[in-house]
Tab-separated table of C-alpha atoms in Angstrom:
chain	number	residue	atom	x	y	z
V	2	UNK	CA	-40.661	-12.563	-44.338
V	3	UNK	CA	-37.653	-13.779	-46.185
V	4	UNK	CA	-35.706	-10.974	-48.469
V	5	UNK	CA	-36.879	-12.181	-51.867
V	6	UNK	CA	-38.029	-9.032	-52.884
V	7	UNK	CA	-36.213	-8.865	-56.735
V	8	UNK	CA	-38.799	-8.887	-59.516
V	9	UNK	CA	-36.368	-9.718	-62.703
V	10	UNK	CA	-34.704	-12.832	-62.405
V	11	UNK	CA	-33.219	-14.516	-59.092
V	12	UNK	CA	-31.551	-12.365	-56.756
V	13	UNK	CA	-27.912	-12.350	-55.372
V	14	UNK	CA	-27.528	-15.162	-53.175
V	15	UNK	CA	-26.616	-12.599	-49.890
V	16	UNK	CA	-30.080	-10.866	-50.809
V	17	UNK	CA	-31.754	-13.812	-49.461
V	18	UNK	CA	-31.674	-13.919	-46.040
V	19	UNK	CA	-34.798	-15.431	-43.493
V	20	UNK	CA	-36.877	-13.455	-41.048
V	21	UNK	CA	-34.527	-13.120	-38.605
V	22	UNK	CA	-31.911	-11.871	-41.072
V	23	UNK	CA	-29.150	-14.927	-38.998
V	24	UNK	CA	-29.633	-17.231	-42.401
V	25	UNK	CA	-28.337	-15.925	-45.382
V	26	UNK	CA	-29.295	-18.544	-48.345
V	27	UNK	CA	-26.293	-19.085	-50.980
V	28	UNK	CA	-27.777	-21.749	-53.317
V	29	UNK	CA	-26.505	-21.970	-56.701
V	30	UNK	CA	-29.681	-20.913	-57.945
V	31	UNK	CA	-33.355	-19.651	-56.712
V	32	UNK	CA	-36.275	-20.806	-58.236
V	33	UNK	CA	-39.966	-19.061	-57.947
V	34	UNK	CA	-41.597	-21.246	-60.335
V	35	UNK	CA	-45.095	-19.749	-61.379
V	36	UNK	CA	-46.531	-23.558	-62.320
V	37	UNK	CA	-46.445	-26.847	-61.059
V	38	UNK	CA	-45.577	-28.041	-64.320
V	39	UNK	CA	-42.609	-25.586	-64.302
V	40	UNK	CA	-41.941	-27.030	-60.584
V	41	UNK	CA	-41.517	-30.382	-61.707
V	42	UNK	CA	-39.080	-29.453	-64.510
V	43	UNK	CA	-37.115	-27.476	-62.005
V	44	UNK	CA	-36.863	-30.465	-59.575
V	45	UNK	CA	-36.116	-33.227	-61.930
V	46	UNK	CA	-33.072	-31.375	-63.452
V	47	UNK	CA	-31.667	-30.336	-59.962
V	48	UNK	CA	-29.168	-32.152	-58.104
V	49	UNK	CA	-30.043	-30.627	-55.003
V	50	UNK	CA	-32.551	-28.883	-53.761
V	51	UNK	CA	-35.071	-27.356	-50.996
V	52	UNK	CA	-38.165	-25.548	-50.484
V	53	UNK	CA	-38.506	-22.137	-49.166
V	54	UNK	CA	-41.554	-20.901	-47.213
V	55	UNK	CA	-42.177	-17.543	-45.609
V	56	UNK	CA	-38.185	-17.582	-44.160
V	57	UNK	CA	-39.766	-18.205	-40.653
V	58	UNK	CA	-36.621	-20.325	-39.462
V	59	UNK	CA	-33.802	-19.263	-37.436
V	60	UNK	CA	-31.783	-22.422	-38.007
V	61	UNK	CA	-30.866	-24.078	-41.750
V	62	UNK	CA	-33.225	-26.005	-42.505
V	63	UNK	CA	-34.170	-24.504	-45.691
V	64	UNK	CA	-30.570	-23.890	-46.808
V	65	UNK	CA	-29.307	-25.840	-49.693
V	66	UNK	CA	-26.181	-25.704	-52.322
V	67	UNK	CA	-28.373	-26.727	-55.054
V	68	UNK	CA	-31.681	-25.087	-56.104
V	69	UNK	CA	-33.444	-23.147	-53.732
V	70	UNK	CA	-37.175	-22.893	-54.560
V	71	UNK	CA	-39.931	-20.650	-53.574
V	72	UNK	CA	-43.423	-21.671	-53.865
V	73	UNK	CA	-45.066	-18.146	-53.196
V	74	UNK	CA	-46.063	-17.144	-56.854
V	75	UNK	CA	-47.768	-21.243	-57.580
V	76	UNK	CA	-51.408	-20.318	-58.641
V	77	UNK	CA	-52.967	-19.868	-54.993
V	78	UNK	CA	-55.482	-22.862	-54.384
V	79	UNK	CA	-58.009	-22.195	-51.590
V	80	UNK	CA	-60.268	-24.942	-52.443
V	81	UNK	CA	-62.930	-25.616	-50.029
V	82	UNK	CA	-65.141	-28.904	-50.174
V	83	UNK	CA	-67.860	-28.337	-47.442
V	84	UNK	CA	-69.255	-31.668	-47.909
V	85	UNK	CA	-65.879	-32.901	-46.683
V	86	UNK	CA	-65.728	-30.162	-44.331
V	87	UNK	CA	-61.970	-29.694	-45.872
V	88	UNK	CA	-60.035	-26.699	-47.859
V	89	UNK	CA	-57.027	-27.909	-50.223
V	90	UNK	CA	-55.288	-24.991	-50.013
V	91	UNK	CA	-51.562	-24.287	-52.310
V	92	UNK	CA	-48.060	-24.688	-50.632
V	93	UNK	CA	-47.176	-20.880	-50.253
V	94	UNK	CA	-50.388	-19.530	-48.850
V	95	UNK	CA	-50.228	-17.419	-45.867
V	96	UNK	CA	-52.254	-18.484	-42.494
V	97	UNK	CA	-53.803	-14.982	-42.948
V	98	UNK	CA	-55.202	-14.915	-46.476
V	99	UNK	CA	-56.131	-18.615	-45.559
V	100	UNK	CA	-57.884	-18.183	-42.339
V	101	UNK	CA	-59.730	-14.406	-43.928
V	102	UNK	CA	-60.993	-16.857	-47.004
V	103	UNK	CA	-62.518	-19.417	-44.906
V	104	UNK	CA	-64.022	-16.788	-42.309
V	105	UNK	CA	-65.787	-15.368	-44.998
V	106	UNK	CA	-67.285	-18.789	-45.691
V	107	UNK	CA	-68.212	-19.225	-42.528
V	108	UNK	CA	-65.408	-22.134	-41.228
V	109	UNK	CA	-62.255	-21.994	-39.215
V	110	UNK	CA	-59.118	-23.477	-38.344
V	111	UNK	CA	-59.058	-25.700	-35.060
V	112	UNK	CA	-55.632	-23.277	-34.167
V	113	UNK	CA	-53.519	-20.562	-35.590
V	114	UNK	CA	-49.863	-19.570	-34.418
V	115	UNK	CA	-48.984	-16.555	-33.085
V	116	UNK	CA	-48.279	-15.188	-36.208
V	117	UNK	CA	-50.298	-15.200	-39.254
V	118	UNK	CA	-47.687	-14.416	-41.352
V	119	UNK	CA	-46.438	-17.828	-41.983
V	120	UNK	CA	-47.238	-19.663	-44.863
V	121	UNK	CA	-48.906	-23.178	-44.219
V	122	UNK	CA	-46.930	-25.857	-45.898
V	123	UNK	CA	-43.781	-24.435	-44.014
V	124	UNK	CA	-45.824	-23.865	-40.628
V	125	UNK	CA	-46.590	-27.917	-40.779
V	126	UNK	CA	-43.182	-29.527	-42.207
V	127	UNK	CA	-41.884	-27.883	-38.609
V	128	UNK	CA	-44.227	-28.811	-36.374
V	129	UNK	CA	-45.443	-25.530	-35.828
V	130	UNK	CA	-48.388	-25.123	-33.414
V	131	UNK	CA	-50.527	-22.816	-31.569
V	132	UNK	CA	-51.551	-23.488	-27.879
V	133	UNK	CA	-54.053	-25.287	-25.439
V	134	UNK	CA	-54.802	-28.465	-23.746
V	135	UNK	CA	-57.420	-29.880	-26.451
V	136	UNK	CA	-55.309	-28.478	-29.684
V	137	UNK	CA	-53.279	-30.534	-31.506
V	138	UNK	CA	-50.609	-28.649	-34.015
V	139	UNK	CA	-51.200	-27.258	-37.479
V	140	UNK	CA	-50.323	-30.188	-38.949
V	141	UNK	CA	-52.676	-32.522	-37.115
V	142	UNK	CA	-55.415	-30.611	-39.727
V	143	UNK	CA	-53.470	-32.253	-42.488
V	144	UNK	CA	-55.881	-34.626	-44.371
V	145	UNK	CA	-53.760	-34.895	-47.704
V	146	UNK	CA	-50.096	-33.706	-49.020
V	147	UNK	CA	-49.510	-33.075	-52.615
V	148	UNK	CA	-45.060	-33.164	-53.499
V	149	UNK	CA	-43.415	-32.759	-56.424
V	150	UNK	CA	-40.583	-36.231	-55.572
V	151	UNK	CA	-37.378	-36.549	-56.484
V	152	UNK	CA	-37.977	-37.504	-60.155
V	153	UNK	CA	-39.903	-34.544	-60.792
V	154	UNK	CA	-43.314	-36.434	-60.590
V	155	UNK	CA	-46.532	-34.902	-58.313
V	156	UNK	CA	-48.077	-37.232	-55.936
V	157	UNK	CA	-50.562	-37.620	-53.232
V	158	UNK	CA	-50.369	-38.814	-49.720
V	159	UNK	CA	-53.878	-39.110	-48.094
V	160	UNK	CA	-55.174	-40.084	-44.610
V	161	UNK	CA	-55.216	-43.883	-44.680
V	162	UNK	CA	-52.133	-44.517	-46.723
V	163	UNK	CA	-49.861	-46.288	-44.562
V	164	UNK	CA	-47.020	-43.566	-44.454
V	165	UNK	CA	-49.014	-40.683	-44.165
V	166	UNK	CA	-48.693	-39.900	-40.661
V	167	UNK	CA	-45.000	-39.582	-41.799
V	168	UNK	CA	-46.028	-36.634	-44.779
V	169	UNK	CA	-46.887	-33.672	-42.497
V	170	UNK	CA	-44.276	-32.814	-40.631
V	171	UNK	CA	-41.819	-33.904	-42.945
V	172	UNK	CA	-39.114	-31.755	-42.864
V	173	UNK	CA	-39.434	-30.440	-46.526
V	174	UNK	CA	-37.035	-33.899	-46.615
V	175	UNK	CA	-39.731	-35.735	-48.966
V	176	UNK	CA	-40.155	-33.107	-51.731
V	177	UNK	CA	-41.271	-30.090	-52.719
V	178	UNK	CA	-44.974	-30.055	-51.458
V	179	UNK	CA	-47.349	-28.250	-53.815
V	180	UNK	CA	-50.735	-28.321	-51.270
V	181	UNK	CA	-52.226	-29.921	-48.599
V	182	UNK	CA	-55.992	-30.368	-47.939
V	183	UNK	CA	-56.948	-29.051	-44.290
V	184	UNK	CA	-60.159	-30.406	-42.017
V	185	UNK	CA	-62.847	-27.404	-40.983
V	186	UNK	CA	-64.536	-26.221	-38.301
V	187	UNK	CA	-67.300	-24.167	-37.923
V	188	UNK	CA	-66.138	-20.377	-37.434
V	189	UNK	CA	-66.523	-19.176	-33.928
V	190	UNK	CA	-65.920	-16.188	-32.105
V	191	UNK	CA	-62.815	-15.436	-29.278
V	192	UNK	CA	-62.954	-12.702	-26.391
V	193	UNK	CA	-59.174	-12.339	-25.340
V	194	UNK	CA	-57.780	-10.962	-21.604
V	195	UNK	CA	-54.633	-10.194	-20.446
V	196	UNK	CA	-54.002	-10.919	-16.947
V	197	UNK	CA	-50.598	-9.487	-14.737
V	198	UNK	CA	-49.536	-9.992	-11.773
V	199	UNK	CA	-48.771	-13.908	-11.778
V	200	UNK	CA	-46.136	-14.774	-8.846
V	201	UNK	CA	-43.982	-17.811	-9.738
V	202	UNK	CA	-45.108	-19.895	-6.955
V	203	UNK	CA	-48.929	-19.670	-8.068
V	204	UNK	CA	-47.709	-20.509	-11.681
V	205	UNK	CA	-46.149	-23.961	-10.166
V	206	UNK	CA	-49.121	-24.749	-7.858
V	207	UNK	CA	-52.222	-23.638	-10.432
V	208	UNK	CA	-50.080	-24.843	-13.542
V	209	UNK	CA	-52.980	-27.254	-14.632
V	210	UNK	CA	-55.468	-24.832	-13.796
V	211	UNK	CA	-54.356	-21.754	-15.425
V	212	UNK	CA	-53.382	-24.231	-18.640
V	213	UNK	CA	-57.327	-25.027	-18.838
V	214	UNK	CA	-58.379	-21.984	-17.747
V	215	UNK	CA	-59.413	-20.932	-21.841
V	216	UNK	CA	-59.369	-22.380	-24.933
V	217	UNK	CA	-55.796	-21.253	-25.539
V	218	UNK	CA	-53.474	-20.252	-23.433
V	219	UNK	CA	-49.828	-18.255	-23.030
V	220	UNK	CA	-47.837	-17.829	-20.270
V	221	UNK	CA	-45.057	-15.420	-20.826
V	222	UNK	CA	-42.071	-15.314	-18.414
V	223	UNK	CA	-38.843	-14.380	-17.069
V	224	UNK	CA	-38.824	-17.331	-14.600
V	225	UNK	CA	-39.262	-14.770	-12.127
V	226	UNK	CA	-42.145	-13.060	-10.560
V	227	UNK	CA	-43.207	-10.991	-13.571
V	228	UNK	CA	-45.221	-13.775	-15.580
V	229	UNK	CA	-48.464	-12.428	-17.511
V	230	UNK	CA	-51.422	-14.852	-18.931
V	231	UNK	CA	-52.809	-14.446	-22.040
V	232	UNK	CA	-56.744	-16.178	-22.330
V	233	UNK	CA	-58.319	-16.578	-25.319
V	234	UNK	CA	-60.973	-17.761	-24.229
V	235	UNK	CA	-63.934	-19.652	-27.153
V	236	UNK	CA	-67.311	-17.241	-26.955
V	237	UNK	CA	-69.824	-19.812	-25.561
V	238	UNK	CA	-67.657	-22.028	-23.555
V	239	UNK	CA	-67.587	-22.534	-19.275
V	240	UNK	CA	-65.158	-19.054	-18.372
V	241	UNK	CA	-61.764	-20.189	-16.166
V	242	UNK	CA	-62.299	-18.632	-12.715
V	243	UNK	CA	-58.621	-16.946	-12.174
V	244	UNK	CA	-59.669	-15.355	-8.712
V	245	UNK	CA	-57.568	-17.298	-6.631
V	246	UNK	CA	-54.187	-16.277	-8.560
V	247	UNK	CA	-54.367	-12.785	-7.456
V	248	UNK	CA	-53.946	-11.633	-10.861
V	249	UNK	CA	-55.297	-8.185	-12.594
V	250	UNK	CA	-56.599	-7.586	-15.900
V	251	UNK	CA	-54.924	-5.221	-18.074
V	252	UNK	CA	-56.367	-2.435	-18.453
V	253	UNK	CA	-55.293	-1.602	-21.984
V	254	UNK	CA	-53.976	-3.567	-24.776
V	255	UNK	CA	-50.368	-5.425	-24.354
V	256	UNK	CA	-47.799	-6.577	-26.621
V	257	UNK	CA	-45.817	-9.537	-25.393
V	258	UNK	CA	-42.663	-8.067	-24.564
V	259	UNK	CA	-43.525	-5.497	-21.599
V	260	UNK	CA	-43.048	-1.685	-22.626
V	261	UNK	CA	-43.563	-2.129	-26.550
V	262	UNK	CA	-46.469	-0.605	-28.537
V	263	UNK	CA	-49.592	-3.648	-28.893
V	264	UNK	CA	-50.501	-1.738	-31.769
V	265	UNK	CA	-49.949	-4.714	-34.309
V	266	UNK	CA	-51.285	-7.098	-31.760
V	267	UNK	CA	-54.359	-8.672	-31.949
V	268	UNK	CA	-57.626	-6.974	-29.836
V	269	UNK	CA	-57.493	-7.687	-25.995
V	270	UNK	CA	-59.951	-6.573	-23.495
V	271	UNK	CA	-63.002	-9.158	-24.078
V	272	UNK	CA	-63.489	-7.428	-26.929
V	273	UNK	CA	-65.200	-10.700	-28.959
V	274	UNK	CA	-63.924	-11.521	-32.517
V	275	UNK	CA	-63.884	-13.624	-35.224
V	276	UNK	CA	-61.211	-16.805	-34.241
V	277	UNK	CA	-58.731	-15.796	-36.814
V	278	UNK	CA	-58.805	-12.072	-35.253
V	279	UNK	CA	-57.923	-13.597	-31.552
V	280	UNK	CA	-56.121	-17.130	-31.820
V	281	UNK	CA	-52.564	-15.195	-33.441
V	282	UNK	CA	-50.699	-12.595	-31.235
V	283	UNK	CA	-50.226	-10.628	-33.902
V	284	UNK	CA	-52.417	-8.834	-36.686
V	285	UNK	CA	-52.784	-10.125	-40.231
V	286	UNK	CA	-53.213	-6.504	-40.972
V	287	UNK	CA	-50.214	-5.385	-40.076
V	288	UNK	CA	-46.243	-6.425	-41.277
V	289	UNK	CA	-44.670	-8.137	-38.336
V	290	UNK	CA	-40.949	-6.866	-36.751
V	291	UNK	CA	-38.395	-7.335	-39.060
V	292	UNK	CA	-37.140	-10.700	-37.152
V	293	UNK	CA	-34.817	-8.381	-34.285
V	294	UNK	CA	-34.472	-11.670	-32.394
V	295	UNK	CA	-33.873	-15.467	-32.055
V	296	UNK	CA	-35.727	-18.490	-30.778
V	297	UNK	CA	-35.913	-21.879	-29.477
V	298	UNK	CA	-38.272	-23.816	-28.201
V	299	UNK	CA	-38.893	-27.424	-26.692
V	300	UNK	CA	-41.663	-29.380	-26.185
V	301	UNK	CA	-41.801	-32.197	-23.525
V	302	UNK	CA	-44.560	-34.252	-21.586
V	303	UNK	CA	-47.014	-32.106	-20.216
V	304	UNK	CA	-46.642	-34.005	-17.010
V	305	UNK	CA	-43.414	-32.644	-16.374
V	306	UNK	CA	-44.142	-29.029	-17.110
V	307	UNK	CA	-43.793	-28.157	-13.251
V	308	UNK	CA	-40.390	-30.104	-12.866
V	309	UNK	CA	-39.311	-28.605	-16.012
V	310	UNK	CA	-39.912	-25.114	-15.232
V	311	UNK	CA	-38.408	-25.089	-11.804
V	312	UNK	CA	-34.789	-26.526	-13.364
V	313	UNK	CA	-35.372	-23.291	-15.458
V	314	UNK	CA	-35.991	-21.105	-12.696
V	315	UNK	CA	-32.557	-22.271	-11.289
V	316	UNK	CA	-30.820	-21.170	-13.996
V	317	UNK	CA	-32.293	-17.980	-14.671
V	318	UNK	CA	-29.477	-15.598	-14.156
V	319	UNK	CA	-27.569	-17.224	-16.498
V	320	UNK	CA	-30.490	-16.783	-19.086
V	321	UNK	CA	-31.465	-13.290	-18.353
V	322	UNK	CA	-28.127	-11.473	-20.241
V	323	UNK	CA	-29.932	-13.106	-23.363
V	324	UNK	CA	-33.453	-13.462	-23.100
V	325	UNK	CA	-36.570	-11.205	-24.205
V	326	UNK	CA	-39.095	-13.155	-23.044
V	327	UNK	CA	-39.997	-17.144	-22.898
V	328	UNK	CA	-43.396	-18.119	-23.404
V	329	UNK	CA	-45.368	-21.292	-22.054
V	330	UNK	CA	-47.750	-23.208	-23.961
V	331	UNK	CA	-49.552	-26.604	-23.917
V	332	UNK	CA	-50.356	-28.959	-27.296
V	333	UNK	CA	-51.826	-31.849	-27.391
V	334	UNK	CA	-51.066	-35.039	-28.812
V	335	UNK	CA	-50.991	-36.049	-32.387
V	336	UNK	CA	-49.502	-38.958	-34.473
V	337	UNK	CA	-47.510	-36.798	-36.693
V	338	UNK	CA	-44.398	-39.204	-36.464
V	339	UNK	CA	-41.780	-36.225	-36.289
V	340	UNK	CA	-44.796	-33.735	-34.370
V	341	UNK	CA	-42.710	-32.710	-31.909
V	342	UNK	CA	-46.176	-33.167	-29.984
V	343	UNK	CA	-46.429	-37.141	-31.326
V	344	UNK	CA	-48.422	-39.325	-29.059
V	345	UNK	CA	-47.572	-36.643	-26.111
V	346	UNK	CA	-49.976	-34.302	-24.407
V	347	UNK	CA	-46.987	-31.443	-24.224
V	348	UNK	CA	-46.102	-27.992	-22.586
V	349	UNK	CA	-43.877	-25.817	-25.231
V	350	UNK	CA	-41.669	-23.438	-23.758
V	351	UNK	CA	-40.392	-21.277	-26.115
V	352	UNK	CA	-37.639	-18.726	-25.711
V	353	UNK	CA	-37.400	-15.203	-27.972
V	354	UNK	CA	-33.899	-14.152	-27.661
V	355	UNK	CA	-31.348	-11.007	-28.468
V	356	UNK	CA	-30.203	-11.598	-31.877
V	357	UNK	CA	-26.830	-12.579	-31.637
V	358	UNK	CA	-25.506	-15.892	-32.170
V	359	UNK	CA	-22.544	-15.584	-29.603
V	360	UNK	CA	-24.484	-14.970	-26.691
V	361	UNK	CA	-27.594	-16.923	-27.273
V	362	UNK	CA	-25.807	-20.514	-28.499
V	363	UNK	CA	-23.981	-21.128	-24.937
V	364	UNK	CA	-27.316	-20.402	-23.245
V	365	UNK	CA	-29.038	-22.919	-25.310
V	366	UNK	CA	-26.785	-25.036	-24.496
V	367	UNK	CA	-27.599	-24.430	-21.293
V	368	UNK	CA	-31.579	-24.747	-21.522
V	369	UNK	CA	-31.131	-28.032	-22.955
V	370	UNK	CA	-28.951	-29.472	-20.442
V	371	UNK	CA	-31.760	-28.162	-17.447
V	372	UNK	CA	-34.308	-29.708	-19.754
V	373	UNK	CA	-32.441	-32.699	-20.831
V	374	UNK	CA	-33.844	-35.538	-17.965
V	375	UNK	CA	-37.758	-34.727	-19.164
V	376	UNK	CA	-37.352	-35.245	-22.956
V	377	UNK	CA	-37.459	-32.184	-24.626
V	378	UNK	CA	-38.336	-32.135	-28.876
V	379	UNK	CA	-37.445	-29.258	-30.206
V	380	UNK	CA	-39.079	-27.082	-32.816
V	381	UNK	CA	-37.812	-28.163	-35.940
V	382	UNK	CA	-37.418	-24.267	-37.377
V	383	UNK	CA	-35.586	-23.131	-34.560
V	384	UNK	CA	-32.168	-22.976	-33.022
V	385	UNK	CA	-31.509	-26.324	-31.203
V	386	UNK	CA	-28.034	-29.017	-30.039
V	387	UNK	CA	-29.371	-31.749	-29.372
V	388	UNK	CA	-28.047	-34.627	-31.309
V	389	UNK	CA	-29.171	-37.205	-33.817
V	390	UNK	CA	-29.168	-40.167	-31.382
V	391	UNK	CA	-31.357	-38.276	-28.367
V	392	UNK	CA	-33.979	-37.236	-31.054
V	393	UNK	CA	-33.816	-40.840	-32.224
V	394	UNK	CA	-35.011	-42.490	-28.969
V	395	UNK	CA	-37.149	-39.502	-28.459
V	396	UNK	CA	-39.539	-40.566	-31.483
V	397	UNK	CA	-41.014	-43.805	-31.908
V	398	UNK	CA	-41.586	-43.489	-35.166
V	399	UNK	CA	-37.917	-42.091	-36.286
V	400	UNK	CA	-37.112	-45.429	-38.404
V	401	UNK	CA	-40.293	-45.503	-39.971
V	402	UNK	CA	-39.987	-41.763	-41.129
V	403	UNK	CA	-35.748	-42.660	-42.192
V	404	UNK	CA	-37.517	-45.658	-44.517
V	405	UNK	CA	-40.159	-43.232	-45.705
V	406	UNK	CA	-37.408	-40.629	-46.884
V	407	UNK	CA	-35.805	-43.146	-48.902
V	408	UNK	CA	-38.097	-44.412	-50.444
V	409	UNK	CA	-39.297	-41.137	-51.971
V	410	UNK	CA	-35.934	-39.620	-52.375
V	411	UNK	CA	-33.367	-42.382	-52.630
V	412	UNK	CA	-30.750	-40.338	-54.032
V	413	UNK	CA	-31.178	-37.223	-50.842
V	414	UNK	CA	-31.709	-34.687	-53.383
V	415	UNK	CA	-34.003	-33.159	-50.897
V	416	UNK	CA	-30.963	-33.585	-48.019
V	417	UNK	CA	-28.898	-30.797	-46.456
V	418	UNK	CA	-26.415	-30.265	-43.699
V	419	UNK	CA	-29.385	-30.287	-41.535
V	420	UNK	CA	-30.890	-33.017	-42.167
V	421	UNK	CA	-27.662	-35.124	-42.607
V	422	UNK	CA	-27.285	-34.472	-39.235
V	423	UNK	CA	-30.283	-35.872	-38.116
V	424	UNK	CA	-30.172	-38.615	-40.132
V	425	UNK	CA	-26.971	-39.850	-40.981
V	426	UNK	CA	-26.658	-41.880	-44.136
């Protein structure tokens, strides 16, 4: 995802850009350390630094001055203990080789995003989820997180230790994180639909409904009268009964946005597959879009998602000039502390928009004033205004996580503009 793709020695800083190509990196130097013993050295000697993942962030929360390090060529650890029913599996490992390696033993993932591509220590420091009413985000699978702290020394936060609810989604504001260990489930099989046709007035009145109506489900929208469901719907379990939406299956395979080739999309139809195969949008197999857009998104009570939608709905035209398409999700509660999904049964509304800055930063603006009186969290990897003391009273635990950061990283050698903002010293 990220432009990292020099072989001998680190690359020009304007080389490294993220997905989205809106982030270009300038630290002082990048790092892809090839041992965690090397990692540590790197880390104790810098003055400043950051982690990068798979460059799947559209705002800066991986930029740094200081050392910029890459954890994609650590040995990769996919560790599974099926006594445990757990996998430890190494920083820079893509959902996709994860989720192939564990489907070959016979387990899954509770949830995937909708893209594969992502690499899972990055996908949980953000609070990056997938969707339905009974799954939690990624990083609710998080048992165990191993870091590399601030003096260069690797350590362990399990399930049980009193700040580990704070390790997770974390930021990368703790440390460099080296693995985490993930809980298992059984593999299972998916049959996904498409369904068009979906007037706005039935998605207000069935909300609830069509939300349960599969084991995950997407909504995506225009805030007009062109809204298509996605189902992906858990071989085995009770099928949703969509008759009274007057909505029509597709008859052939869809991509998200409306007109563009679902070739690198994953199999629709009720064509039954293996969870990893039907849970993304998109195909492991296949190299996503090089990043020719932007996003948001915001997560607030699921109770409001009704409310919340219809103060988007009155502000559509201004939206339209800049949006591709805004998809609906639900997530349930966890007790990450900064899960944008803590202790909140949510609806996520994301929005995928024309890649330039100009035109989409007024209109965020705007979403988050309409969605300011329910709430909203937003996604920590993506573009987002709302200040320091609104995402304080948002979070319960925000103090706890402030004490947690300096404790492992008194000196903010982990900090950036980013997080400085969020946190003010």
């Amino acid at each position: 995802m990220a432009n990292l793709q020099a072989e001998n020695g680190p690359p020009r800083a304007a080389e490294v850009r993220n997905w989205a190509g809106n982030v270009a990196f300038n630290p002082k130097r990048l790092h892809r350390p090839v041992s965690i013993r090397e990692l540590q050295g790197i880390v104790s000697d810098a003055s400043h630094a950051r982690a990068l993942g798979s460059g799947h962030s559209f705002n800066q929360i991986a930029v740094t001055a200081g050392d910029l390090i890459s954890v994609d060529r650590l040995p990769p650890v996919l560790d599974i203990d099926r006594s445990r029913m757990s996998v430890e599996v190494s920083a820079g490992v893509r959902y996709g080789q994860l989720a192939t390696h564990l489907h070959q033993n016979g387990l899954a993932l509770h949830n995937l995003g909708s893209l594969p591509h992502i690499s899972v220590a990055g996908a949980c420091a953000t609070g990056t989820h997938g969707s339905g009413n009974s799954n939690t985000s990624l990083a609710d699978a998080v048992t165990s997180v191993t870091l590399v702290n601030a003096d260069g020394e690797l350590i362990t936060l399990s399930h049980g230790d009193p700040d580990f609810d704070g390790a997770a989604v974390s930021l990368g504001s703790l440390g460099i994180v080296t693995s985490l260990r993930l809980n298992l489930l059984p593999s299972f099989d998916v049959e996904q639909y498409v369904y068009d046709g979906l007037g706005w007035a039935s998605l207000l009145a069935h909300f609830d409904s069509i939300m349960a109506s599969a084991y995950s489900v997407s909504v995506f929208s225009h805030f007009d009268e062109t809204n298509r469901i996605w189902l992906k719907h858990r071989c085995g379990d009770p099928r949703g009964d969509l008759a009274h939406l007057a909505v029509h299956p597709a008859l052939t395979n869809q991509h998200p946005l409306a007109g563009l080739p679902a070739t690198n999309c994953t199999e629709q139809l009720g064509v039954a597959g293996p969870w990893y195969e039907r849970l993304p949008h998109f195909r492991t197999d296949f190299r996503p879009a090089t990043g020719d857009e932007l996003q948001s998104e915001y997560l607030l009570p699921k109770a409001h998602a009704v409310a919340a939608l219809e103060a988007l709905h009155r502000i559509r035209a201004r939206l339209a000039p800049a949006l591709l398409i805004s998809e609906i999700r639900t997530v349930a509660a966890d007790e990450c502390w900064l899960s944008p999904s803590h202790h909140r049964d949510s609806v996520a509304i994301h929005f995928a928009w024309r890649p330039d800055m100009s035109m989409v930063m007024p209109v965020v603006a705007d979403v988050e004033a309409a969605l300011a009186p329910f709430d909203p969290r937003p996604h920590w990897g993506k573009l987002f205004t709302i200040d320091a003391d609104r995402l304080r009273d948002s979070y319960q635990r925000w103090s706890d996580f402030e004490c947690l950061m300096r404790a492992l990283d008194p000196g903010g050698k982990f900090r950036n503009d980013l997080i400085d903002s969020c946190f003010p010293r």
